[in-house]
PDB file of C-alpha atoms in Angstrom:
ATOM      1  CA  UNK A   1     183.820  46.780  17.733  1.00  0.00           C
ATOM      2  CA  UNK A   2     185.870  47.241  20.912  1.00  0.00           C
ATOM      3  CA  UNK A   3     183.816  46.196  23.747  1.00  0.00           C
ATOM      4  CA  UNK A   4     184.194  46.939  27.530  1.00  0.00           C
ATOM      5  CA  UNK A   5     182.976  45.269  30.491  1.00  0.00           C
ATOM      6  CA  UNK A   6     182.758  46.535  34.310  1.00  0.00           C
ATOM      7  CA  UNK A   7     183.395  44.132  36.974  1.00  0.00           C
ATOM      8  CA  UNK A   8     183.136  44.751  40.883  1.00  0.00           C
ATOM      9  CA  UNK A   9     181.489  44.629  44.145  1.00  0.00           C
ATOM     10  CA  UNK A  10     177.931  45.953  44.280  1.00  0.00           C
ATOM     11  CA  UNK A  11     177.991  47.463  48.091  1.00  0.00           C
ATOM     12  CA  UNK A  12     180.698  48.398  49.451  1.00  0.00           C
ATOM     13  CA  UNK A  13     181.013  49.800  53.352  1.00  0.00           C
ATOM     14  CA  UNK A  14     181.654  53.116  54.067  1.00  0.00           C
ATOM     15  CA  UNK A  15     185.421  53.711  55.024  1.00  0.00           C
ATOM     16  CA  UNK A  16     186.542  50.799  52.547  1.00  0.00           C
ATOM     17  CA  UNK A  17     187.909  50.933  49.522  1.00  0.00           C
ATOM     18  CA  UNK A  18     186.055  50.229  46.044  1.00  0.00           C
ATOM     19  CA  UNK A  19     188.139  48.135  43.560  1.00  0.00           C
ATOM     20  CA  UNK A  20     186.423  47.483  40.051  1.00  0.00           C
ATOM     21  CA  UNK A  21     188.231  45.842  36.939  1.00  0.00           C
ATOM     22  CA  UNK A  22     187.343  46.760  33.146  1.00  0.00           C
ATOM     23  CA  UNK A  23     187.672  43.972  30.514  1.00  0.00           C
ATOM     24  CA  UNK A  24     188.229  45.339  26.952  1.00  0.00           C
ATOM     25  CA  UNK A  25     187.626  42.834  24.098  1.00  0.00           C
ATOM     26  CA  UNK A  26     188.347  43.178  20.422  1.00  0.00           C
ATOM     27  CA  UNK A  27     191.276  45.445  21.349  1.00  0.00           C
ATOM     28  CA  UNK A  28     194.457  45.461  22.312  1.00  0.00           C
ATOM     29  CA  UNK A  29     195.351  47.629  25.190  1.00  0.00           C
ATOM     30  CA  UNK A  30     198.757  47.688  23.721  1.00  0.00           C
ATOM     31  CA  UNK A  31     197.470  48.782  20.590  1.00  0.00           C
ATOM     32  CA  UNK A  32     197.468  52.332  21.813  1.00  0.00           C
ATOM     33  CA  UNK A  33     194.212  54.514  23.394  1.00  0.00           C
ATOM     34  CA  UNK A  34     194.044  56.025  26.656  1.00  0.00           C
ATOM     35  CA  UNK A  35     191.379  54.625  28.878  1.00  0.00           C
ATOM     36  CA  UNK A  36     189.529  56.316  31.483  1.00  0.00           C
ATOM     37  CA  UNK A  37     186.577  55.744  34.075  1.00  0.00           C
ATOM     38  CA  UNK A  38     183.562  57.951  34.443  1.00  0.00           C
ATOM     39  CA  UNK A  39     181.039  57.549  37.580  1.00  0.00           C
ATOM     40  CA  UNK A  40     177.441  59.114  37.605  1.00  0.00           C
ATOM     41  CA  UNK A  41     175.103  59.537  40.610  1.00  0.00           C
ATOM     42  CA  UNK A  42     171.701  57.890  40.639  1.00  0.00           C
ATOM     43  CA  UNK A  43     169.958  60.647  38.451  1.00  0.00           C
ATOM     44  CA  UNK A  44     172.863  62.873  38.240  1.00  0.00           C
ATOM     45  CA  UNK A  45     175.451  63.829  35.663  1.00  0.00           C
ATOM     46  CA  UNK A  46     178.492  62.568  34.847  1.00  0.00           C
ATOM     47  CA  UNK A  47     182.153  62.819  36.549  1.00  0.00           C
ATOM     48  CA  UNK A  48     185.272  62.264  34.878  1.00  0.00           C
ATOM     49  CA  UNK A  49     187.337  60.167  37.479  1.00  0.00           C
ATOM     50  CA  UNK A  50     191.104  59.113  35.345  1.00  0.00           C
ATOM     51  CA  UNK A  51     192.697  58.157  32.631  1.00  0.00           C
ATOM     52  CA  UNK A  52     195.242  55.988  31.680  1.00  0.00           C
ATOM     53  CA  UNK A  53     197.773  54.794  28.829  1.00  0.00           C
ATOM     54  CA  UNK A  54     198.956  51.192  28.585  1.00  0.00           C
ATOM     55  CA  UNK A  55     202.595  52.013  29.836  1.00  0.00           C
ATOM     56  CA  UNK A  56     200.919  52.947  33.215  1.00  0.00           C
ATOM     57  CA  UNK A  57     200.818  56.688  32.764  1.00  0.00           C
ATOM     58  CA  UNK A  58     198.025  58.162  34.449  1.00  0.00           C
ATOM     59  CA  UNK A  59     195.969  61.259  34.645  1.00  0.00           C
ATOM     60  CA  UNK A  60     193.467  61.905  38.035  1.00  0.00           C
ATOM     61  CA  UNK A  61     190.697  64.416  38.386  1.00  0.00           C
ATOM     62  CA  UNK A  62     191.806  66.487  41.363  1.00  0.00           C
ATOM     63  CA  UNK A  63     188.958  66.409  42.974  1.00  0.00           C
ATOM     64  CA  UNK A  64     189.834  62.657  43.915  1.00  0.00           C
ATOM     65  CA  UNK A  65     192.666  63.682  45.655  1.00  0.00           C
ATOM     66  CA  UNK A  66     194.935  60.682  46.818  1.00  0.00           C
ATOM     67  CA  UNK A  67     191.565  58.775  47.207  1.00  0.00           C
ATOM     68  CA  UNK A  68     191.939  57.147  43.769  1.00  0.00           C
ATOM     69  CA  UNK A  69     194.243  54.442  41.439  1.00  0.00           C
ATOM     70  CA  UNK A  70     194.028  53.646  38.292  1.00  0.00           C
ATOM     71  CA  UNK A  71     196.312  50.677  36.677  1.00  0.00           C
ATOM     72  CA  UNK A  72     196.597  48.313  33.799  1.00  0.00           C
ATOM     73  CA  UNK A  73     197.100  44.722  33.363  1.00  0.00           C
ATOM     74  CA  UNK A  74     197.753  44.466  29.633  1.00  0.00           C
ATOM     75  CA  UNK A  75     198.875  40.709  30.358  1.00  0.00           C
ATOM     76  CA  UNK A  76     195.144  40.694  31.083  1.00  0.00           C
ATOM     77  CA  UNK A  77     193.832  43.106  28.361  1.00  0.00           C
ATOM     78  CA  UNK A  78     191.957  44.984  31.588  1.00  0.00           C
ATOM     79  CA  UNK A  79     192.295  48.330  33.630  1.00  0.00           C
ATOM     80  CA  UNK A  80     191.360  48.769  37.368  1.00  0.00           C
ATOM     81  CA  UNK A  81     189.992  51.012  39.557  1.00  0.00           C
ATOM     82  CA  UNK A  82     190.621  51.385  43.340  1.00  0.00           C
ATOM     83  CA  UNK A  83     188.799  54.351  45.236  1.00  0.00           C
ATOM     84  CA  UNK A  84     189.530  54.610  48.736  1.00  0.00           C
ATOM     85  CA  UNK A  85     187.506  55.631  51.928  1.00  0.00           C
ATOM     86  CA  UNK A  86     184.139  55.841  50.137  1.00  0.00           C
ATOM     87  CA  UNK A  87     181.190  57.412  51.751  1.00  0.00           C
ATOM     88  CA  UNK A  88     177.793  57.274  50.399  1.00  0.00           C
ATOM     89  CA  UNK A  89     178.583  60.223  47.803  1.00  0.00           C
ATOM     90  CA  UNK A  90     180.447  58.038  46.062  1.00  0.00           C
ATOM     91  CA  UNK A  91     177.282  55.494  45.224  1.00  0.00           C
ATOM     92  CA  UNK A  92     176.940  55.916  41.392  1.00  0.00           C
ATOM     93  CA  UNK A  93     177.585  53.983  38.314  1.00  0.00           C
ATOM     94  CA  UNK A  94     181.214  53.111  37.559  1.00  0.00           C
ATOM     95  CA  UNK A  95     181.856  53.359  33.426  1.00  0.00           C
ATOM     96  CA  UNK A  96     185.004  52.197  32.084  1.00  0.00           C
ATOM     97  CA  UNK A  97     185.621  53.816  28.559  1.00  0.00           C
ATOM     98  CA  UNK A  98     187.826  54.408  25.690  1.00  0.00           C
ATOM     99  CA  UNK A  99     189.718  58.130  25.687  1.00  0.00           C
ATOM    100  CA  UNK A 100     189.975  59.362  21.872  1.00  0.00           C
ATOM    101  CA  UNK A 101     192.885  61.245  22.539  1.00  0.00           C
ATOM    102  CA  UNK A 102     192.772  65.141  21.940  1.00  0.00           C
ATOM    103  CA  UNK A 103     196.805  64.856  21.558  1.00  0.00           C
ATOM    104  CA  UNK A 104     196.899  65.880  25.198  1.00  0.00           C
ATOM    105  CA  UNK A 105     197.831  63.048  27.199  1.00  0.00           C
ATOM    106  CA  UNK A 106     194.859  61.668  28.912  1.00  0.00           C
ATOM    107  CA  UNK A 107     192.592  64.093  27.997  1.00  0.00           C
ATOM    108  CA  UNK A 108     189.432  63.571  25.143  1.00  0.00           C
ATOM    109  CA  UNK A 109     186.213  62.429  24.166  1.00  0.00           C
ATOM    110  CA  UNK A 110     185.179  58.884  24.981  1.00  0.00           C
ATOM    111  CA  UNK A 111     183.870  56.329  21.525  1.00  0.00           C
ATOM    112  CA  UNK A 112     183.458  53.408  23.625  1.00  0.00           C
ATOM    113  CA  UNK A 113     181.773  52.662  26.783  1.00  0.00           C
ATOM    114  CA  UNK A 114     180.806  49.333  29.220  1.00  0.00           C
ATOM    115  CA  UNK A 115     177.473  49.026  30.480  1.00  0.00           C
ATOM    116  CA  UNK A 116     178.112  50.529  33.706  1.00  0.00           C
ATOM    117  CA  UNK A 117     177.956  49.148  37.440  1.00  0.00           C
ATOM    118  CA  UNK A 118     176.542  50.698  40.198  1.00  0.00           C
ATOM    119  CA  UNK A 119     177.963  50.866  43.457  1.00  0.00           C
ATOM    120  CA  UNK A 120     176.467  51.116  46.646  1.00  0.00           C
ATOM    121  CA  UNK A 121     178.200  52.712  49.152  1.00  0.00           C
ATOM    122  CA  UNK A 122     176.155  51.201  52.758  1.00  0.00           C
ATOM    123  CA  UNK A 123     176.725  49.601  55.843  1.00  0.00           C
TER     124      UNK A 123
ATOM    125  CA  UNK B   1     188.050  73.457  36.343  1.00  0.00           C
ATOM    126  CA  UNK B   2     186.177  74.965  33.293  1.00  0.00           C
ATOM    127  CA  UNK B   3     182.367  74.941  34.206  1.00  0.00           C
ATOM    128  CA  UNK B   4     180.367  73.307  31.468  1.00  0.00           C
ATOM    129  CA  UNK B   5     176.377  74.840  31.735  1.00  0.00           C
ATOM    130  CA  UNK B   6     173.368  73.289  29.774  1.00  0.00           C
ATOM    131  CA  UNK B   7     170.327  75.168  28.870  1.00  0.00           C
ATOM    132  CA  UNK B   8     167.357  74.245  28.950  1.00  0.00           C
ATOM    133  CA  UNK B   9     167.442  71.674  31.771  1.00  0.00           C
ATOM    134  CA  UNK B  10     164.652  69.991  29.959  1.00  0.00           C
ATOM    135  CA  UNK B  11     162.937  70.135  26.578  1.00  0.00           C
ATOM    136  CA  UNK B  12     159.635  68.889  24.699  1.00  0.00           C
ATOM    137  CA  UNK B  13     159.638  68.966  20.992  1.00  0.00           C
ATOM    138  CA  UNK B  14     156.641  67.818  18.981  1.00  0.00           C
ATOM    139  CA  UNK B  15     157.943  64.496  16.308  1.00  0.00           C
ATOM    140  CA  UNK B  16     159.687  66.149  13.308  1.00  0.00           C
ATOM    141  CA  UNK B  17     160.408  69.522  15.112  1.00  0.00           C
ATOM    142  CA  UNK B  18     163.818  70.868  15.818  1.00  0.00           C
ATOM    143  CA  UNK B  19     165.298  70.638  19.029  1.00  0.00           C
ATOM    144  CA  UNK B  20     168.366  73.093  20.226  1.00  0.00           C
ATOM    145  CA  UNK B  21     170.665  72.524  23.038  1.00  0.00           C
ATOM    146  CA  UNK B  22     173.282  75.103  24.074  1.00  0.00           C
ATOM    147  CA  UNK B  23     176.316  74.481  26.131  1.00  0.00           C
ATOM    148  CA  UNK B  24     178.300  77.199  27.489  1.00  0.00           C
ATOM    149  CA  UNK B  25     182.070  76.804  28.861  1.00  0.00           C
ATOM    150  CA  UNK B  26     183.421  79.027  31.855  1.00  0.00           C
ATOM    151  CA  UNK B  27     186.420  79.673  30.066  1.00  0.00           C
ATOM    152  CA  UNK B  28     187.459  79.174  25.832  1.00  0.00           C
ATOM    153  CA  UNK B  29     188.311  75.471  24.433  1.00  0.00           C
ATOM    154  CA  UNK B  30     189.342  76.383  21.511  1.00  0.00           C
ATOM    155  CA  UNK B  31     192.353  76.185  20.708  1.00  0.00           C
ATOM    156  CA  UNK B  32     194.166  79.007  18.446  1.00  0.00           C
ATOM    157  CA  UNK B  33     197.030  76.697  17.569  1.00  0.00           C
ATOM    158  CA  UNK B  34     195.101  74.376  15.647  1.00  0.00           C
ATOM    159  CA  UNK B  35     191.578  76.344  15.441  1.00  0.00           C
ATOM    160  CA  UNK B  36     189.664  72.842  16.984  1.00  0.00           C
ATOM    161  CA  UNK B  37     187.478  73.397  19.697  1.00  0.00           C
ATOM    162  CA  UNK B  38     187.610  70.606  22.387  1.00  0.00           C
ATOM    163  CA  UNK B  39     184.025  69.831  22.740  1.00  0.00           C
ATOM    164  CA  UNK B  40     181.767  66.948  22.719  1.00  0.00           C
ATOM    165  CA  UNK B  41     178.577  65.891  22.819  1.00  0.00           C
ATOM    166  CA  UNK B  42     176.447  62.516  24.411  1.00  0.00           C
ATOM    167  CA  UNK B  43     172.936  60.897  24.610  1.00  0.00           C
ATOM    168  CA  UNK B  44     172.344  58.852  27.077  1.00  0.00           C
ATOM    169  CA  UNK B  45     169.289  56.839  26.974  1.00  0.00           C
ATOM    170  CA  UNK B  46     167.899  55.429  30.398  1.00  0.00           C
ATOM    171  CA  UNK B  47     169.783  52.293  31.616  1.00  0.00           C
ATOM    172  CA  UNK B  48     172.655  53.141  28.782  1.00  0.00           C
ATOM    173  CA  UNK B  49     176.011  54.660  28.863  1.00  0.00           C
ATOM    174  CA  UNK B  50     176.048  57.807  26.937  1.00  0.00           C
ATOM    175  CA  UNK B  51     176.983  57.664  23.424  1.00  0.00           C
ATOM    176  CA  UNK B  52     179.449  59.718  21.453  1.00  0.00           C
ATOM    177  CA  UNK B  53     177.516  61.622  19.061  1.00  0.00           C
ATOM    178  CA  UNK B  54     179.542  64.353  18.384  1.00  0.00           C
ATOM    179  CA  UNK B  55     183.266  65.792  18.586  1.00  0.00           C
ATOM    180  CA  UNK B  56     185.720  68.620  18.044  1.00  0.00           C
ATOM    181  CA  UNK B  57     182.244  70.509  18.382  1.00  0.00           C
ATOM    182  CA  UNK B  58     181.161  69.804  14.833  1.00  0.00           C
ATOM    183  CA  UNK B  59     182.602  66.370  13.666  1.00  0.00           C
ATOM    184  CA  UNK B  60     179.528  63.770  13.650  1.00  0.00           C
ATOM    185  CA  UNK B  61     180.405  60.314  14.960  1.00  0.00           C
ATOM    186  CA  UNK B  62     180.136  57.423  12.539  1.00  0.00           C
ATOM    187  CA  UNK B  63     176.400  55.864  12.750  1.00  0.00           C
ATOM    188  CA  UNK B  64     174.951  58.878  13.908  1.00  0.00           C
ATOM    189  CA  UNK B  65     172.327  60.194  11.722  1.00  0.00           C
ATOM    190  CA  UNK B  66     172.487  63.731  10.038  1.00  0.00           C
ATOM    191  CA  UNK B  67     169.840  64.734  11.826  1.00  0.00           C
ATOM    192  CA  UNK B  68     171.982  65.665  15.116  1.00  0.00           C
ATOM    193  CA  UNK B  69     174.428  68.418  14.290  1.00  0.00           C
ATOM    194  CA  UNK B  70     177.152  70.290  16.399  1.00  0.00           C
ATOM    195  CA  UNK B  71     177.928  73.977  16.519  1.00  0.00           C
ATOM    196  CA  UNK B  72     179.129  77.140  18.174  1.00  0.00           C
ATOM    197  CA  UNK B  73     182.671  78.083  18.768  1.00  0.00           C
ATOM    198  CA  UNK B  74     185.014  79.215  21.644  1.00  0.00           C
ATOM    199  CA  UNK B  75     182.645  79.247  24.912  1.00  0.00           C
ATOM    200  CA  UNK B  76     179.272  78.903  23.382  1.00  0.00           C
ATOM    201  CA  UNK B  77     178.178  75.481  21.564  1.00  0.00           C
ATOM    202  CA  UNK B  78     175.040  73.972  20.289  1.00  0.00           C
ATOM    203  CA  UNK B  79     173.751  70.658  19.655  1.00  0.00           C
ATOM    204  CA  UNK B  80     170.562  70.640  17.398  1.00  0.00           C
ATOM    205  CA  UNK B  81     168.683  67.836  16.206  1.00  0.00           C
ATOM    206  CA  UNK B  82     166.718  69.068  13.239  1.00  0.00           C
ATOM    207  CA  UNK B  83     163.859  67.100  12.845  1.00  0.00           C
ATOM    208  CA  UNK B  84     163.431  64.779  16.196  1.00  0.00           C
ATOM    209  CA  UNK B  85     162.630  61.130  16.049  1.00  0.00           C
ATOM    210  CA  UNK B  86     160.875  59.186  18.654  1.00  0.00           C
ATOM    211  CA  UNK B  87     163.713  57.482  19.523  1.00  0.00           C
ATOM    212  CA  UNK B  88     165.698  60.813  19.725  1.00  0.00           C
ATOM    213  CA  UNK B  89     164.142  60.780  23.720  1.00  0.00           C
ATOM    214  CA  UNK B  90     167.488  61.057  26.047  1.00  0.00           C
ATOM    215  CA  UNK B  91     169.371  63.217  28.115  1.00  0.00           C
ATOM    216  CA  UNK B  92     172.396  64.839  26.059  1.00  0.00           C
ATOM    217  CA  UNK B  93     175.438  66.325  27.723  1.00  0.00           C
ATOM    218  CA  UNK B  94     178.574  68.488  26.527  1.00  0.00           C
ATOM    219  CA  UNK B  95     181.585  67.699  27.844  1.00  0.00           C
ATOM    220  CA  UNK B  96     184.953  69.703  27.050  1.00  0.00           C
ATOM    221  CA  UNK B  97     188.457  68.000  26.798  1.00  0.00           C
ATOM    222  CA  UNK B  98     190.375  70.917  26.389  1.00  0.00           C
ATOM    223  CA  UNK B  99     191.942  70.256  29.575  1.00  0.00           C
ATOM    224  CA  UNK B 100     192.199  68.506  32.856  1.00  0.00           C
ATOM    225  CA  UNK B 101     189.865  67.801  34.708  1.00  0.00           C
ATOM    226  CA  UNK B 102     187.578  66.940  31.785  1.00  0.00           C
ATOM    227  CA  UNK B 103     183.692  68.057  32.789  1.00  0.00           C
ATOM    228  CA  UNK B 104     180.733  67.511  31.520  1.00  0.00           C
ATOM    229  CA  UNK B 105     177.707  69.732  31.439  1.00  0.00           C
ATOM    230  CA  UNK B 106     174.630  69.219  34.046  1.00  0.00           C
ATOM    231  CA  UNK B 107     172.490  67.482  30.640  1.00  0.00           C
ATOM    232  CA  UNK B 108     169.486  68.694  28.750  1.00  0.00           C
ATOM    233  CA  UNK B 109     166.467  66.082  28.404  1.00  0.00           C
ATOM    234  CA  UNK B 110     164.659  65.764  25.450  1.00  0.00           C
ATOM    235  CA  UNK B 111     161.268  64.435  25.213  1.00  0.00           C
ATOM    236  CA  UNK B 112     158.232  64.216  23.003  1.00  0.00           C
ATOM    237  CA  UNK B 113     155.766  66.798  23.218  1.00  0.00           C
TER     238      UNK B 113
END
């Protein structure tokens, strides 16, 4: 089974910019999938932040603005995240998961997910 | 953005009862061309990333047991677990894809009565 793994700082400071990596295992990026990260507030819902395909196309939730970057490494089998000037709304758990496409690009229902990291947003 | 709403916020079921959870969408995700409605639907257990459990609003996820069954069409959808298990205890969400930005409903949490 395809297997993903969050990696990243735990705090962060506000004003600086949040960088986490996903590992996928068991699967090819290459192989096809879009790939997206979700974030969810401590004992909140859930927020859909991008998705990506393994050319590098990507697909941002609005709301995000120019705050946010999402990119591949496929030399690396792994997909990044980079959120800029964070402030403590942005603490939540970061999930990197697995987009079953809907045939719109960027856009479905997610089969696989990591574990989740949280991320503190505090001086 | 289309506005995914939840009711109940919360739920208690006694073991072996059914348990219903609606999900309502501001605006249609179905779509006419193909007659799928984009709509899934997640547990999430606590310290666990939700779980796919169901998708196109009917279409059961492999592993997931009968017992948790998706319905409804165009803005108004429903996730019912017909006879609830102990281990059935989560929060469950709805979350449409029928465009961007993909949202997910507020959750419903199910527990043991």
């Amino acid at each position: 089974q395809v297997q993903l793994q969050e990696s990243g700082p735990g705090l962060v400071k506000p004003s600086e910019t949040l960088s986490l990596t996903c590992a996928v295992s068991r699967y090819s990026i290459n192989s096809g999938y879009y790939w997206g990260w979700i974030r969810q507030p401590p004992g909140k819902g859930l927020e859909w932040i991008g998705s990506l395909y393994h050319s590098g196309s990507t697909y941002y939730n609005p709301s995000f603005k120019s705050r946010i970057t999402i990119s591949v490494d496929t030399s690396k089998n792994q997909f990044s995240l980079k959120l800029s000037s964070v402030i403590a709304a942005d603490t939540a758990v970061y999930y990197c998961a697995r987009v079953i496409s809907s045939g719109d690009p960027g856009m479905g229902s997610f089969d696989f997910w990591g574990q989740g990291t949280l991320v503190t947003v505090s001086s | 953005d289309i506005v995914m709403t939840q009711s109940p916020d919360s739920l208690a079921v006694s073991l072996g009862e059914r348990a219903t959870i609606n999900c309502k969408s501001s605006q249609t995700v179905l779509y006419s061309s193909n007659n799928k409605n984009y709509l899934a639907w997640y547990q999430q257990k606590p310290g666990q990333p939700p779980k796919l459990l169901i998708y196109w609003a009917s279409s059961r996820e492999s592993g997931v047991p009968d017992r948790f069954s998706g319905s409804g069409s165009g803005t108004d959808f429903t996730l019912t677990i017909s006879s609830l298990q102990a281990e059935d205890v989560a929060v469950y969400y709805c979350q449409q894809y029928y465009t961007g930005p993909l949202t997910f409903g507020g959750g419903t949490k199910v527990e043991i009565k």
